[in-house]
Amino acid sequence: MEENLKQQQTNIIKIALFGPESTGKTTLSKELAQHFDTVWIPEFARDYLQEKLDKTGEICVLEDLLPIAIGQTKLENESLALANNYLFCDTNLLVTKVFSEIYYNHCDPILDKAARKHKYDLFFLTNIDVPWEDDGLRDSPENRQVIFDTFKTALETNNKPYILLSGDKKSRLKQAISIINDFTATQKMGFSSQDFVQIYQHGIPLENIKNQLQIFKTGIAKTILEKPAILNDGILHFSEEEFREKALFFDTKKENLKLKKFVPASGAASRMFKFLSTFLNEFDLENESINAYINRKKDSELSIFIVGMEKFPFFEAIYTKLRENFTDFNTWERDRKNYYFIKLLLSSDYFDFINKPKGVLPFHKYKTHIATAIEEHLHECAYYSISKGNSHLHFTVSESHQGQFESIIETVKNQFENESKVKITTTYSYQDKTTDTIAVDLKNNPYRDENNQLIFRPGGHGALIENLNRLEADIIFIKNIDNVIQNHIEIIALYKKALAGILLELQQQIFKYLDEIGNSTEQTLLPIITFVKNKLNAEFVEDFSKYTLENKINFLINILNRPIRVCGMVKNEGEPGGGPFWVLNLKGISSLQIVETSQVDLTNSNQCRILGMATHFNPVDIVCGIKNHKGVKFNLIDFVDKNSGFVVEKNKNGNHLKGYELPGLWNGAMASWTTIFVEVPLLTFNPVKTVNDLLKPAHQPQ
């Protein structure tokens, strides 16, 4: 009997349609077979039961299911010889097993074993979102959901690779064809059926996976630095009076614009407290003093933290909790107090700062309250990102953190609105999982976890270009969550408005030229050419002068018709991160870019020399214009340098792996934007990279 249930295996790709009756399986099987020019296998049970009904007048009984399974297996095996690359199965033994358990509460052990053992490259689970049709033999419209859930559970319990198909018949066919084409491509790439389902459910386009695997093998070409951008050679310098004029220009125009502030805020604060976490893991309170630990580890950060402890905005809250928990706390010696202070600060049972997003942490202490970074952004937003009494603030957050953001904003929003007379609207978005990237081992093979699952990693902040692309605004201010200030907010607002004013003046001239350029002559093109060279920092191809008038116009339109970013740059005082440079592309054309150290070939002495000559640093103080001269949004994805990005080495459970991070938001993701660098005071840059940064004057009360 078991011999008759053996399934033949060939190189033919077997696709099994799976689900309750009246879910369009049969029609879909036929249409797929027709599309892929191959055969499909009908249900053996239908003819078997109809013949039995006609001869005896009896309906299906438990004893019929094993003969049905044998007949279905025979039909499938015989059809393999006729199949062309694919074989579409309207049913399979797992369907028979499920029906046996639903209607008879039993399944023959031989059938059960064969059903579990039979292999198909992919199952399509057909949803019940189509009208039920009576086939005169089986199934009923009652309990459709329960029956469907039973089918789904059977796939999952038996670890079968499946994808759910929903929608009307036309959309199901279109989905299925696309899925099968992608599945076939993944098979050629060496992925398993389970791998494909995992990729599909993650939503990552297959083309992205291909490109990422190729990048791991061939590497990413290093950025070619031509020279650093410096004052009057890539970086504009304005006097204070000129900044005020630019800010005033922005103020005169803003009422007709939709403004938005965009704050990347999805990361946890783990790096802020890394040295404290190390301390808790390595320090032995009973056998060593903290001072001895500091000397042994040369841990100056811990020393600074302890000396400045009382100045942190969270000091009183933690000390209060220590006194509540330990009645003899006041009698403790200093080391024990400090140790438990740090322990409560990081412990998941208490304050858990190490696992919280930066935005919700206490940043600043005022006479009347303690303010988080979120509150400071709300406050700051009302100073410059405001039009017609409205201010729009957008946070990119981790989905699990959104509730914490909303809770803080709900608490303070009314007070802010009443004090500023500004209506504040906050929105959120998440880093799209479809921008995640595949991880590989050190041999560039897909990395797998202990369950043989592929590992996907977040694509880095470059993935946020997708979030930025979805925003509806004329002008967008970009600023990191941790770059806020306790004092001098009016000065910060002045420079933000000035950067926006510079953008608007530039945009105004660009729009004028784009409106006029279609009617240009060789003579009237001259001022546009001068503008593009001198104001937009664009370099022309050598033979531009030989172009026809039409080609010259098209060349200039291509340069003029781009999103614009005006980036504040501060003098470099040793902060880690990107800087402004003139960069050469593969054609030898130079452009202004923000470059990270990891993008540079550090084995090249000349490139190292240029890198070391940088005078300025990127504080992520950016104002963006994302609409064209007709008021239509650019598709920002069109301006990404897809050949850039970062390959990083990571450690997971003691194993080394490599990951790919997408072109950084202000690096490769904006590589083809019109870029203007402007020197701004160091006062505008006050990031909190470690907790000790909160001790700096910008974050302390005056």
PDB file of N, CA and C in Angstrom, residues 16 34 165 176 254 325 511 605 610 670:
ATOM      1  N   ALA A  16       1.790  23.328  -5.614  1.00  0.00           N
ATOM      2  CA  ALA A  16       0.551  22.735  -5.110  1.00  0.00           C
ATOM      3  C   ALA A  16      -0.439  23.828  -4.712  1.00  0.00           C
ATOM      4  N   GLN A  34      -1.660  26.952 -18.312  1.00  0.00           N
ATOM      5  CA  GLN A  34      -1.741  27.548 -19.649  1.00  0.00           C
ATOM      6  C   GLN A  34      -0.681  28.633 -19.819  1.00  0.00           C
ATOM      7  N   LEU A 165      -2.623  33.434  -1.202  1.00  0.00           N
ATOM      8  CA  LEU A 165      -3.140  34.185  -2.349  1.00  0.00           C
ATOM      9  C   LEU A 165      -4.526  34.708  -2.010  1.00  0.00           C
ATOM     10  N   ALA A 176       0.280  35.117  -8.606  1.00  0.00           N
ATOM     11  CA  ALA A 176       0.894  33.789  -8.685  1.00  0.00           C
ATOM     12  C   ALA A 176       1.979  33.746  -9.760  1.00  0.00           C
ATOM     13  N   LYS A 254       7.444  82.056   4.068  1.00  0.00           N
ATOM     14  CA  LYS A 254       7.019  80.789   4.673  1.00  0.00           C
ATOM     15  C   LYS A 254       5.513  80.597   4.750  1.00  0.00           C
ATOM     16  N   ASN A 325      14.144  51.975  47.812  1.00  0.00           N
ATOM     17  CA  ASN A 325      14.432  50.539  47.763  1.00  0.00           C
ATOM     18  C   ASN A 325      15.343  50.054  48.882  1.00  0.00           C
ATOM     19  N   PHE A 511      13.888  77.898 -10.519  1.00  0.00           N
ATOM     20  CA  PHE A 511      12.547  77.773 -11.090  1.00  0.00           C
ATOM     21  C   PHE A 511      12.352  78.757 -12.241  1.00  0.00           C
ATOM     22  N   SER A 605      47.681  56.672   0.329  1.00  0.00           N
ATOM     23  CA  SER A 605      48.253  57.778   1.109  1.00  0.00           C
ATOM     24  C   SER A 605      47.719  59.130   0.652  1.00  0.00           C
ATOM     25  N   ILE A 610      44.150  63.877   1.780  1.00  0.00           N
ATOM     26  CA  ILE A 610      42.995  64.748   1.501  1.00  0.00           C
ATOM     27  C   ILE A 610      41.979  64.649   2.636  1.00  0.00           C
ATOM     28  N   MET A 670      21.502  61.012  -1.131  1.00  0.00           N
ATOM     29  CA  MET A 670      21.272  62.350  -1.687  1.00  0.00           C
ATOM     30  C   MET A 670      22.387  62.742  -2.656  1.00  0.00           C
TER      31      MET A 670
END
